[in-house]
Short mmCIF file of C-alpha atoms and ligand atoms in Angstrom, two decimals:
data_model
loop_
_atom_site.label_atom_id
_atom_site.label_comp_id
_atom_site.label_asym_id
_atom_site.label_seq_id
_atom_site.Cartn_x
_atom_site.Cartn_y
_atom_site.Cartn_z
CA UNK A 1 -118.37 -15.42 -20.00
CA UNK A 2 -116.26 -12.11 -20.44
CA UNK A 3 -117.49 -10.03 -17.16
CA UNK A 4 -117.65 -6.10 -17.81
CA UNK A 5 -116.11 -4.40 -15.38
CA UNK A 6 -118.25 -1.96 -13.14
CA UNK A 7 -118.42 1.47 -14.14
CA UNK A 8 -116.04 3.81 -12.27
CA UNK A 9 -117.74 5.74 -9.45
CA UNK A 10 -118.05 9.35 -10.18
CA UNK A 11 -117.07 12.03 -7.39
CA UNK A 12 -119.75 14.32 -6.76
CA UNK A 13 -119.95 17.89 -5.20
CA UNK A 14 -123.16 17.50 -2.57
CA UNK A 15 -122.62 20.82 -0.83
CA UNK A 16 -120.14 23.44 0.22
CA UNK A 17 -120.10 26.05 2.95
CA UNK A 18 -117.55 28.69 4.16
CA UNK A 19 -116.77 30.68 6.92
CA UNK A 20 -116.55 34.95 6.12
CA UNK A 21 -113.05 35.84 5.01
CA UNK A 22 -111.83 38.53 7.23
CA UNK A 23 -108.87 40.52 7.32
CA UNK A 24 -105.92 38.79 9.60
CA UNK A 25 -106.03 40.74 13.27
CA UNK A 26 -109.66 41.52 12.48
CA UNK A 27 -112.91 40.12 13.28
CA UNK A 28 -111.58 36.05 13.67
CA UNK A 29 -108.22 37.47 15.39
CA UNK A 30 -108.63 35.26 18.65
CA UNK A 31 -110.02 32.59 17.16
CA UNK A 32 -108.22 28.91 17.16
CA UNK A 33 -107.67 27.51 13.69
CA UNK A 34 -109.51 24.18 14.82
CA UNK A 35 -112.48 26.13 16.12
CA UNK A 36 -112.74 28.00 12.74
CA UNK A 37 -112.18 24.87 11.09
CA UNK A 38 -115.02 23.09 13.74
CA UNK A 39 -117.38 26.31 12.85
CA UNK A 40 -118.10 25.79 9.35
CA UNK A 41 -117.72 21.65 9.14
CA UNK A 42 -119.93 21.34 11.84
CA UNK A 43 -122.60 23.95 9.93
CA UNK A 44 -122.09 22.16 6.98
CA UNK A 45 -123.10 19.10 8.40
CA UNK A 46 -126.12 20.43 9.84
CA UNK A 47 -127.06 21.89 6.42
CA UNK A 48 -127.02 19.08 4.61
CA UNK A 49 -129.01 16.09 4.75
CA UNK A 50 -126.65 13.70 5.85
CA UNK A 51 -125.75 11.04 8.89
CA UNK A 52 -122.28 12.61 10.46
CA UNK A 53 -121.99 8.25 10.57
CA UNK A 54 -122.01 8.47 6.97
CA UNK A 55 -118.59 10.50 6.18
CA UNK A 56 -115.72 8.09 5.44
CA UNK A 57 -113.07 10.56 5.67
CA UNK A 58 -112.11 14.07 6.48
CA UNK A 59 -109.46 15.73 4.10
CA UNK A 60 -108.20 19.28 5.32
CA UNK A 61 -105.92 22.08 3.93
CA UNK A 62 -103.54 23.96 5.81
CA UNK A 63 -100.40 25.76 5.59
CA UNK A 64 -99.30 28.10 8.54
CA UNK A 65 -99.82 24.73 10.70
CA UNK A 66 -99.25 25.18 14.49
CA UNK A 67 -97.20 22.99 16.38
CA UNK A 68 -99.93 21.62 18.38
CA UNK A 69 -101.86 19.96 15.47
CA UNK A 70 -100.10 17.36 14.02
CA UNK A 71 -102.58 16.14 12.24
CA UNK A 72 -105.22 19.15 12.20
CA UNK A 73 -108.15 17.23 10.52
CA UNK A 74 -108.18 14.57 12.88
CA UNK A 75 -108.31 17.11 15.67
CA UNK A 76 -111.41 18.42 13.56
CA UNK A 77 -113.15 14.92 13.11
CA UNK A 78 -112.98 15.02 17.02
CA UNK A 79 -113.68 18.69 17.62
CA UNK A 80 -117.04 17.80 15.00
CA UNK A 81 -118.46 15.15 16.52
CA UNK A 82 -117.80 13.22 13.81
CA UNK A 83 -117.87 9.15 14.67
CA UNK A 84 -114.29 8.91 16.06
CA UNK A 85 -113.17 5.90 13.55
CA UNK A 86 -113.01 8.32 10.94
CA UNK A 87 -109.87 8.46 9.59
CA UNK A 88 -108.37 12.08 8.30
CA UNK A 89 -105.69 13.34 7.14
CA UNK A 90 -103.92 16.82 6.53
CA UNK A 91 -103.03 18.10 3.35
CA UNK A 92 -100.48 20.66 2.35
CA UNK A 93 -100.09 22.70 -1.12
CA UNK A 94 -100.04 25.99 -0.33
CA UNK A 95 -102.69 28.27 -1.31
CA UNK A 96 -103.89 25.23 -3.53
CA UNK A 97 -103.72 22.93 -0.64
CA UNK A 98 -107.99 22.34 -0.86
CA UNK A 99 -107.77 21.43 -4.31
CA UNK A 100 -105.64 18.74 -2.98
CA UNK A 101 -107.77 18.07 -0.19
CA UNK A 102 -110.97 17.68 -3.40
CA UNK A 103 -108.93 16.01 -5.75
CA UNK A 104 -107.40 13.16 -3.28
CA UNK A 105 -111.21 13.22 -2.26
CA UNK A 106 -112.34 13.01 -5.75
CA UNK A 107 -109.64 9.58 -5.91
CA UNK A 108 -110.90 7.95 -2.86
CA UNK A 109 -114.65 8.17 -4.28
CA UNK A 110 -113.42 6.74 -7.64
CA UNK A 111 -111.57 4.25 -6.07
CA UNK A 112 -114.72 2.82 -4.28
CA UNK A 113 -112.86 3.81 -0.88
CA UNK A 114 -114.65 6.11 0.69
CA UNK A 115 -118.81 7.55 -0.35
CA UNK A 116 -118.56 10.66 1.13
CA UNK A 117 -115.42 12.81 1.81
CA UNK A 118 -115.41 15.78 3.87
CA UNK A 119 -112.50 18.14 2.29
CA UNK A 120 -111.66 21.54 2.78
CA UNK A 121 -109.16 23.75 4.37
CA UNK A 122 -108.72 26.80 6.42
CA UNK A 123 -106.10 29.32 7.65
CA UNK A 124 -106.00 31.62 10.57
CA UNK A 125 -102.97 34.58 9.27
CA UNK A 126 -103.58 36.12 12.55
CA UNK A 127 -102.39 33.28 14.75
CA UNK A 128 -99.51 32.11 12.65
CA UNK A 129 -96.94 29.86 14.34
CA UNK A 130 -94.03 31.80 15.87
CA UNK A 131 -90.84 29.91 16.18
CA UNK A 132 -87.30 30.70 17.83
CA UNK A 133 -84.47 30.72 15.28
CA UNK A 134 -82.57 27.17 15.18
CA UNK A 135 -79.63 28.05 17.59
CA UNK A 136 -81.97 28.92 20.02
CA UNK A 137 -84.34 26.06 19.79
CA UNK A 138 -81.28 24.13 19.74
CA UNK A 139 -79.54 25.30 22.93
CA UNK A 140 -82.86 25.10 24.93
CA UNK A 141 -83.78 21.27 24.00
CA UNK A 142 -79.75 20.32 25.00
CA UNK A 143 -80.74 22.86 28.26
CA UNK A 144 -84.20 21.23 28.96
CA UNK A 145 -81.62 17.31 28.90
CA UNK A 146 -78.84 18.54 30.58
CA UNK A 147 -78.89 17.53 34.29
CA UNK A 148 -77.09 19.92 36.52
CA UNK A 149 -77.80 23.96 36.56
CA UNK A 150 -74.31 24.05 35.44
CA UNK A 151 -75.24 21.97 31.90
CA UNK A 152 -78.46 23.92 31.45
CA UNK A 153 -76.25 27.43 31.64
CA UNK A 154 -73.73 26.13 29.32
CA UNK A 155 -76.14 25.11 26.90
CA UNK A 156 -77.27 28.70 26.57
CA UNK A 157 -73.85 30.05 26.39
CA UNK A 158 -72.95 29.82 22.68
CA UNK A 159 -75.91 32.21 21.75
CA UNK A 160 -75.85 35.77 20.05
CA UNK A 161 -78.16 38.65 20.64
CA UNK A 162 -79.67 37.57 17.10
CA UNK A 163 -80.69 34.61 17.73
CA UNK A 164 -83.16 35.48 20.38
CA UNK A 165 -85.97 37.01 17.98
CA UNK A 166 -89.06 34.90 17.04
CA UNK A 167 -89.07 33.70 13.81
CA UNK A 168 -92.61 34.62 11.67
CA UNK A 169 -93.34 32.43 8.72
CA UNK A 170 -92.00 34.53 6.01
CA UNK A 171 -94.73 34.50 2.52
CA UNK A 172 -91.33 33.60 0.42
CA UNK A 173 -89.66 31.10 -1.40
CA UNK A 174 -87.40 29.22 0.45
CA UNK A 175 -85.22 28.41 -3.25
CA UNK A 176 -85.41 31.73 -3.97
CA UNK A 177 -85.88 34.06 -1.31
CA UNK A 178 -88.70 36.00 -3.12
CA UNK A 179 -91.76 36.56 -2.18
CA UNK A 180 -95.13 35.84 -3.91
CA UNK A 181 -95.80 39.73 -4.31
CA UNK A 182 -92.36 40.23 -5.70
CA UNK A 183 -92.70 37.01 -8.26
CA UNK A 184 -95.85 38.58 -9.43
CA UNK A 185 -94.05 42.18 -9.75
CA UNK A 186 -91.71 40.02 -12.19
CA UNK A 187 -94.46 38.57 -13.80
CA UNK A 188 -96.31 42.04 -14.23
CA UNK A 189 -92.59 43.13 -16.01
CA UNK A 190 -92.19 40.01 -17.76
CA UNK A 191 -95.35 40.20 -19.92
CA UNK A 192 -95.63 43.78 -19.81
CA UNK A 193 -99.17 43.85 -17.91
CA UNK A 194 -99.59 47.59 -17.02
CA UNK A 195 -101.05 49.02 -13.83
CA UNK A 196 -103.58 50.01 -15.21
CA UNK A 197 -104.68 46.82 -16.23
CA UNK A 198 -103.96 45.14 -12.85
CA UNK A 199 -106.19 47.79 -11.04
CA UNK A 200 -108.66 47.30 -13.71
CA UNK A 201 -109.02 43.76 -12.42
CA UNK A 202 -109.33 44.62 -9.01
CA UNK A 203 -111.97 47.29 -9.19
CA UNK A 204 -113.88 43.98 -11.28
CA UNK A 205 -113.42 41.84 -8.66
CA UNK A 206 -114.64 44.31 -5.69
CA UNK A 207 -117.35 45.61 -7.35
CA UNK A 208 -118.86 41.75 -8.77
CA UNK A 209 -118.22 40.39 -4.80
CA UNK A 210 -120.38 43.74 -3.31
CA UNK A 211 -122.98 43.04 -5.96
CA UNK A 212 -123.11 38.92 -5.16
CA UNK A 213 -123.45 39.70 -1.52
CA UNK A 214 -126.22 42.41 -2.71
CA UNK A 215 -128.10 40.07 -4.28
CA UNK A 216 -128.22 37.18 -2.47
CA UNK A 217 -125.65 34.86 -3.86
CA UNK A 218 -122.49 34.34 -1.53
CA UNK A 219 -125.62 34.41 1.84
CA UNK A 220 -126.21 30.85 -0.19
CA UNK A 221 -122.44 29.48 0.77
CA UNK A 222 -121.44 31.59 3.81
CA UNK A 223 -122.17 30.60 7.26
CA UNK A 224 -122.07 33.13 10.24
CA UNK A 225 -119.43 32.52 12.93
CA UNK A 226 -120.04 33.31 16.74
CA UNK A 227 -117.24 34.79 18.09
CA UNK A 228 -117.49 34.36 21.92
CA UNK A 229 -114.74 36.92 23.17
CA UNK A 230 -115.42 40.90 24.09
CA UNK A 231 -119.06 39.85 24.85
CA UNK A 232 -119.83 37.81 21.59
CA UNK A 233 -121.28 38.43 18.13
CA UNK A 234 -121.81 37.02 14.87
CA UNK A 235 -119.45 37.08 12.14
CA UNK A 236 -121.18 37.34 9.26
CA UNK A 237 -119.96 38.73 6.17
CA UNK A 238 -117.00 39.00 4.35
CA UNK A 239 -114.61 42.27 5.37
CA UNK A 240 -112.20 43.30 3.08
CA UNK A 241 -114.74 44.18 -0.21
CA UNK A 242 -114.96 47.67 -0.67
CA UNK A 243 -117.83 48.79 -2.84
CA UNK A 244 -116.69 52.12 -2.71
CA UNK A 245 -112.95 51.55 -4.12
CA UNK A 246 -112.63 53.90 -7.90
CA UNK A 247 -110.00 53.48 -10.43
CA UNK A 248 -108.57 56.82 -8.65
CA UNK A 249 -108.50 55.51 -5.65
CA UNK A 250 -106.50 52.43 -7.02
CA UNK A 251 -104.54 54.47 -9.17
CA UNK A 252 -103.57 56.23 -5.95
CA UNK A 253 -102.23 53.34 -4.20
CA UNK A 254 -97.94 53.51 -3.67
CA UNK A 255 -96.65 50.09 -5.54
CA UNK A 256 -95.58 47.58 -2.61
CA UNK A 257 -93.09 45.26 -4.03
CA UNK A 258 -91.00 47.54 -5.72
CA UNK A 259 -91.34 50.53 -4.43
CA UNK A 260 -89.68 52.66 -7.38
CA UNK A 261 -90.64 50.41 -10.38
CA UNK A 262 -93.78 48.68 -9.65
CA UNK A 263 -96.94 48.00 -10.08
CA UNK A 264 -98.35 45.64 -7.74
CA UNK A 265 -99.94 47.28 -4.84
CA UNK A 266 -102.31 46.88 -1.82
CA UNK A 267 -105.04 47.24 -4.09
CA UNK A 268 -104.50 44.88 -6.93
CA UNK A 269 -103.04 42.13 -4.63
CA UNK A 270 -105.33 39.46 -2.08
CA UNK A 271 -105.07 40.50 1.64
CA UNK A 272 -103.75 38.28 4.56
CA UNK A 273 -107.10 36.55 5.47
CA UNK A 274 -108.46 34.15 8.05
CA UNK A 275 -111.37 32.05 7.01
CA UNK A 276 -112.27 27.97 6.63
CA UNK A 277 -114.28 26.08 3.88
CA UNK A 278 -115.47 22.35 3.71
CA UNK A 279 -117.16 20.32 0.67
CA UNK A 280 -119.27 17.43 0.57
CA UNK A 281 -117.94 14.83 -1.66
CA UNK A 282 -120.19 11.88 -2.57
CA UNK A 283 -119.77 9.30 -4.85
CA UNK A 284 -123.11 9.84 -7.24
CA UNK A 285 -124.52 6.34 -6.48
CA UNK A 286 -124.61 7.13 -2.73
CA UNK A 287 -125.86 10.61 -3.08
CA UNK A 288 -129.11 9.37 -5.34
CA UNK A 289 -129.20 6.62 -2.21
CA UNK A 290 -129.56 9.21 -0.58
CA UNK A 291 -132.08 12.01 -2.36
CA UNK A 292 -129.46 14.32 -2.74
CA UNK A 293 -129.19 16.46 -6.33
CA UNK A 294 -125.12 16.63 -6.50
CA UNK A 295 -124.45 20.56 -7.48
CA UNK A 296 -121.81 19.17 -9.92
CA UNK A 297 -119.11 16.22 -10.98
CA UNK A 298 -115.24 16.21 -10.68
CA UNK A 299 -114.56 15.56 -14.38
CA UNK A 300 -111.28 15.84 -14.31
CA UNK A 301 -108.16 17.92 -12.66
CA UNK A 302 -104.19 18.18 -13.13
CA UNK A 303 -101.21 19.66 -11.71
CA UNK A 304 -98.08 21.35 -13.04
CA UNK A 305 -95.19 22.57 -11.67
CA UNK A 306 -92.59 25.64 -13.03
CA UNK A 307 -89.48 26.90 -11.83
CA UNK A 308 -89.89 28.82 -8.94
CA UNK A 309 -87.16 31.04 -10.02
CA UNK A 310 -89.07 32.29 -13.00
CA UNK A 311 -92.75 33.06 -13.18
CA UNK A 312 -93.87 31.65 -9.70
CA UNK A 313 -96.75 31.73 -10.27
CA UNK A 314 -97.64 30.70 -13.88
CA UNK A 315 -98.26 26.90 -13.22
CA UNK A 316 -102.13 27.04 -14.05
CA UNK A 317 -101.36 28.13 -17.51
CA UNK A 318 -99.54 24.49 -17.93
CA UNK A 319 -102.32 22.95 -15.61
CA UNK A 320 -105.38 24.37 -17.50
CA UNK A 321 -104.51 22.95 -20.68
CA UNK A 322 -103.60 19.42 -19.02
CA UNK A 323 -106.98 19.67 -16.67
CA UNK A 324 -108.52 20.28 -20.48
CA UNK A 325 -106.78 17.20 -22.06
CA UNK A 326 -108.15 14.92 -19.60
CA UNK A 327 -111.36 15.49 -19.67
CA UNK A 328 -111.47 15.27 -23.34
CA UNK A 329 -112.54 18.88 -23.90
CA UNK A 330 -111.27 22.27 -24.83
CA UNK A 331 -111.06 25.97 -22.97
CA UNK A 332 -114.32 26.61 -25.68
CA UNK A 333 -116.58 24.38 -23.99
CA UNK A 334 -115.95 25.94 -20.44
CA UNK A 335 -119.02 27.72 -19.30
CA UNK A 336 -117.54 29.66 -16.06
CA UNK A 337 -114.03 30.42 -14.52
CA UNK A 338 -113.32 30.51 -10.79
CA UNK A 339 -109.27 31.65 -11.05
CA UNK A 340 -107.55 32.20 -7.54
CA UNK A 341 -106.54 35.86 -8.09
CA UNK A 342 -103.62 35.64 -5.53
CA UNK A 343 -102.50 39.39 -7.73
CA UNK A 344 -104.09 41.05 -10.92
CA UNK A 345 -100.48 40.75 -12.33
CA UNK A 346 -101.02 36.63 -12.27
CA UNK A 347 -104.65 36.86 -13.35
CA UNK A 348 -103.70 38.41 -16.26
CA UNK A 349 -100.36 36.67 -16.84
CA UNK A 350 -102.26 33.32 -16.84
CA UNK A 351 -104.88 34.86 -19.66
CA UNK A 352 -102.21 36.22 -21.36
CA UNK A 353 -100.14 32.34 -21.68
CA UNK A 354 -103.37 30.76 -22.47
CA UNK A 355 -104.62 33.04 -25.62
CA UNK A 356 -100.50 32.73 -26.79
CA UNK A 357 -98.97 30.44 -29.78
CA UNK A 358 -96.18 30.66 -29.36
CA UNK A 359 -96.53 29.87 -24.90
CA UNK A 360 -98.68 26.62 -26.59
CA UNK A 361 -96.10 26.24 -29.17
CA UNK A 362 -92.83 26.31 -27.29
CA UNK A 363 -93.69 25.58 -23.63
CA UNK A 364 -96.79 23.01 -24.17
CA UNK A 365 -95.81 21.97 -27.77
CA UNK A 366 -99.11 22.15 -28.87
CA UNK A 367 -99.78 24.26 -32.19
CA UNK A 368 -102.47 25.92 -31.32
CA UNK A 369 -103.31 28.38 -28.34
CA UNK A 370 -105.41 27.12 -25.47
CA UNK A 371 -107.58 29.82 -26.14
CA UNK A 372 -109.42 33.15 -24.87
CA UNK A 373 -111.80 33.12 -21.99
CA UNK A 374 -114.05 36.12 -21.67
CA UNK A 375 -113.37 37.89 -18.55
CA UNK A 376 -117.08 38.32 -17.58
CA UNK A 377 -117.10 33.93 -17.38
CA UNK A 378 -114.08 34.64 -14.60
CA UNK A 379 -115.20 34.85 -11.14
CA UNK A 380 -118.74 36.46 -11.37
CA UNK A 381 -118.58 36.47 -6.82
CA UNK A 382 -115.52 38.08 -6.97
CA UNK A 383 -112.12 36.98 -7.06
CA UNK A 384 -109.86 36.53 -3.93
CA UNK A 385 -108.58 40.00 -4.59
CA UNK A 386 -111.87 41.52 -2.96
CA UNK A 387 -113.47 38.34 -0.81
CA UNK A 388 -109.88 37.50 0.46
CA UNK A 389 -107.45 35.13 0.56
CA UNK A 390 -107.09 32.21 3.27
CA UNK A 391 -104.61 29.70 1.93
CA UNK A 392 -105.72 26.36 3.02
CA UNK A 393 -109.15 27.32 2.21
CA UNK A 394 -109.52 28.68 -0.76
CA UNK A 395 -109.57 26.11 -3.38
CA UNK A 396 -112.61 25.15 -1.54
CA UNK A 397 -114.34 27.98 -1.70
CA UNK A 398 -113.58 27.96 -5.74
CA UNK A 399 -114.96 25.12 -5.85
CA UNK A 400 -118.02 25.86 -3.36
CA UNK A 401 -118.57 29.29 -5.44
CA UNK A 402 -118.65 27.77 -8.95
CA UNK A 403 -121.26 25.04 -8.67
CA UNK A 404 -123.31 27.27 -6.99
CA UNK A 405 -122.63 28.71 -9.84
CA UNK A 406 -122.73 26.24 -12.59
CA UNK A 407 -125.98 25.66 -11.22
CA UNK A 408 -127.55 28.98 -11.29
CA UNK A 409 -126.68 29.44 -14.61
CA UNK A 410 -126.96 26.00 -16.34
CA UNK A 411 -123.80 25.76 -16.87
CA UNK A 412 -122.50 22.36 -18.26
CA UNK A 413 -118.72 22.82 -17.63
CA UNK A 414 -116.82 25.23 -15.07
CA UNK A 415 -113.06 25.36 -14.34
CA UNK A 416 -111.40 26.27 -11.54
CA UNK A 417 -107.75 27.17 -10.95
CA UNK A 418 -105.24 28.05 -8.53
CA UNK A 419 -101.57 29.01 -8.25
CA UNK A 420 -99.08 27.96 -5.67
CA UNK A 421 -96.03 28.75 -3.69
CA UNK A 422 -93.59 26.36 -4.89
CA UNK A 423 -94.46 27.23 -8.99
CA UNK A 424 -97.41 24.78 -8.55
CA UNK A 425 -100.53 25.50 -10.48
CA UNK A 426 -103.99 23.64 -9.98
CA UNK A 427 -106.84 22.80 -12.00
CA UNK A 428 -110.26 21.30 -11.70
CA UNK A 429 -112.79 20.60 -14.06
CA UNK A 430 -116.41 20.25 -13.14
CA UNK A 431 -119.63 19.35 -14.79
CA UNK A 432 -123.18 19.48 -14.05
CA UNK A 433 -124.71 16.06 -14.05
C1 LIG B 1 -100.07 43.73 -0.37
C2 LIG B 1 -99.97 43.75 1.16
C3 LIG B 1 -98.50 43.85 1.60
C4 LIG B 1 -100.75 44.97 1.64
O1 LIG B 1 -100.82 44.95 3.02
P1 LIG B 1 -101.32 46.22 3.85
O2 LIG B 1 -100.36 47.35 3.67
O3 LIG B 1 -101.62 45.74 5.21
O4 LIG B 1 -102.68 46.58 3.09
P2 LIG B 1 -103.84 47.53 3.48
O5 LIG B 1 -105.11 46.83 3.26
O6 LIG B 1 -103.60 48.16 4.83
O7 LIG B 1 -103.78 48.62 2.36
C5 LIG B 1 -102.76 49.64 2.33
C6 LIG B 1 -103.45 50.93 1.96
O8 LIG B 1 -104.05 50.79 0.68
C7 LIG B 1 -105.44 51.13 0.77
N1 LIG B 1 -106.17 50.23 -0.14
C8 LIG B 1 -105.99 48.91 -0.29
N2 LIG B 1 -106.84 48.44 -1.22
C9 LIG B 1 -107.55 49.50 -1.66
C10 LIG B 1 -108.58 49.65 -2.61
N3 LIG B 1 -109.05 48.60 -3.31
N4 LIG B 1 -109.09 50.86 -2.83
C11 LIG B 1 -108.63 51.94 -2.14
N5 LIG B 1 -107.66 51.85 -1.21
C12 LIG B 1 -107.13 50.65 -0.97
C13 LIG B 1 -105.79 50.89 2.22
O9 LIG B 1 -106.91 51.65 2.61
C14 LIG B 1 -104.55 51.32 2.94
O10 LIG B 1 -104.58 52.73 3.03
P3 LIG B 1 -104.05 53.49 4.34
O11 LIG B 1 -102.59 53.13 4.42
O12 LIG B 1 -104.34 54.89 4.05
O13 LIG B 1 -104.83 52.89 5.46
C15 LIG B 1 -100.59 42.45 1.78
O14 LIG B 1 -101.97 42.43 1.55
C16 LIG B 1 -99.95 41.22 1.19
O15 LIG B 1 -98.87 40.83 1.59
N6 LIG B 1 -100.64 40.58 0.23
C17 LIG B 1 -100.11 39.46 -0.51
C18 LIG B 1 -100.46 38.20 0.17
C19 LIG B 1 -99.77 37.05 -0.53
O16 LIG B 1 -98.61 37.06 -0.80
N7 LIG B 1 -100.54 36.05 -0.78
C20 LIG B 1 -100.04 34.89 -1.43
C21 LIG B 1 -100.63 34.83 -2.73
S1 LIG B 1 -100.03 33.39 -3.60
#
């Protein structure tokens, strides 16, 4: 007798929780990245009906790693009380580094690995690792080996005024040397998407993020953080939206990038942010086991990767479509958008490819266009622009924000995307079950 084999497990969103984004130096400024990390999991946890014995794995995003955390979300099963045989691992993709945390989630659930997966991410810009430059780290490890006082001095000996600065993580490309605001200052030239447009996008994004705090929707997937230094307080909203920003005001704004040419400024680009986000992941067997309603289902999600020496920061115009293919539907049938607005310049450069024949035609060799989303289906929180932008974390907070989302507004199918250092682009397709 022919046995039929069992139905593949889905991978279900369960619940999803994030810390305020602040501005880097602001409000989370002495925090630790594992305590901001510890702040929300462990919140999380208590939120949702679940055994901490029942998580099978942690999965955290990160990119400005410090040295002491080789393997941060370990450190943060530990730091969570979570049952220390749980294994974890840390993931890296730049600002898309928790969609890789939800997708290699998502693969362990399908698998039959793992029923529930903790994944998220978080990044603390004010407390980035500070290095010495290599000729100085160099000479001081030969210094710390060398055994006489003699050896240690003549280890030092070879070095040059300039290699005695610290070295900051620079937001560039290390093939290129550019940075993500000036690839998206080429992109704004390259496809001809005007200032005004870009600001445009911002002002949306500000003013839709004031009004989802207003009315109740982020309190539903932000936790407070206590902040213990300069007597203690509570963290508790987001602190870079300004409700009161005007196309003037934008208009106003000097361009940063380029300072004669551009058009990419302070105001139409995401801030340096601190912040964390987790996500439950469940396969949806164990979360009916376990009377929870799973917000939505990983249908499907791709990758792509461009040259980082053109338009850095295309690669969700290539990873859309391909998210699209495999899941057997097309841009039509998607209900609501959360796109990672790292500038307005990419927002709009990634609309821009997808509505195009000939982008489909010569770079995706499809015939048609992928289509032409209605802004008012993108981001209806906010975007990054406004709520901020804290690279490990925010593919998780996409994903948090949109079936939330999905589910306030009966939405079958949402889509969420994300560009990357690197030229990587991201994209995840959920659906409500
Ligand atoms: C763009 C960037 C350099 C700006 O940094 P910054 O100069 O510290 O920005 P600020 O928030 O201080 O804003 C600069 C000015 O613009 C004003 N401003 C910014 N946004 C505004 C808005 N929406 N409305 C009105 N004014 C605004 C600020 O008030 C400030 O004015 P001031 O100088 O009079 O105080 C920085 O945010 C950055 O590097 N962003 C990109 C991050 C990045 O690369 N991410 C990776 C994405 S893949």
């Amino acid at each position: 007798m022919a046995h039929s084999s069992p139905s593949p497990a889905r991978a279900a969103i369960v619940a999803g929780l994030r810390t305020p984004f602040v501005r880097a130096g602001s409000d989370f400024a002495q925090l630790d990245v594992l305590e901001l990390a510890r702040a929300v999991t462990v919140e999380l946890l208590q939120r949702t009906p679940l055994d901490p014995k029942e998580v099978d794995h942690v999965i955290y995003g990160n990119v400005t790693r410090p040295v002491m955390y080789s393997n941060l979300a370990r450190e943060l099963v530990l730091a969570a009380g979570l049952p220390k045989s749980t294994p974890a691992d840390t993931v890296t993709l730049a600002c898309a580094s928790a969609c890789q945390a939800i997708t290699d989630a998502t693969n362990l659930i399908e698998r039959g690995y793992a029923d529930v997966v903790i994944a998220g991410g978080v990044e603390m810009l004010s407390n980035v690792p500070i290095s010495l430059s290599p000729p100085l780290a160099r000479a001081l490890v030969s210094a710390s080996q060398a055994r006489s006082m003699g050896g240690k001095l003549s280890s030092l000996r070879g070095l040059a005024l300039a290699d005695l600065p610290p070295v900051a993580p620079a937001i560039a490309e290390t093939s290129t040397g550019l940075t993500m605001g000036q690839s998206a200052e080429l992109m704004a030239k390259l496809n001809g998407i005007k200032r005004e447009d870009q600001d445009g996008w911002a002002l949306r994004s500000h003013h839709k993020a004031a009004a989802a705090w207003d009315d109740g929707r982020l309190d539903e997937e932000v936790a407070p953080v206590y902040v213990t230094n300069n007597g203690g307080r509570a963290v508790a909203r987001d602190n870079h939206i300004r409700r009161d920003t005007s196309l003037e005001k934008l208009a106003a704004l000097k361009p940063v990038f380029d300072r004669h040419y551009g058009t990419v400024t302070a105001g139409n680009s995401s801030p340096l942010t601190d912040g964390a986000a987790s996500v439950v992941l469940m396969s949806a067997d164990k979360a009916e086991s376990l009377g929870l309603t799973p917000r939505a289902l990983v249908r499907s999600y791709a990758y792509h990767a461009v040259d980082p020496s053109g338009q850095l920061l295309i690669g969700p115009a290539y990873a859309i479509p391909k998210a699209l293919d495999r899941a057997g539907l097309t841009l039509g049938d998607i209900d609501l958008v959360e796109m990672h607005e790292a500038f307005a310049a990419q927002v709009l450069s990634t609309l821009q490819k997808l509505e195009s024949k000939t982008f489909a035609d010569e770079e995706l060799g499809r015939s048609d266009a992928v289509g032409k989303l209605d802004p008012e289906k993108i981001n209806p929180r906010g975007g990054s622009i406004a709520l901020g932008h804290p690279f490990g974390a925010t593919g998780a907070r996409c994903v948090t924000t949109l079936a939330n989302e999905m589910q306030r507004q009966s939405a079958h199918f949402g889509l969420v995307s994300v560009c990357a250092a690197g030229g990587v682009g991201a994209a995840i397709i959920l659906e409500r079950p």
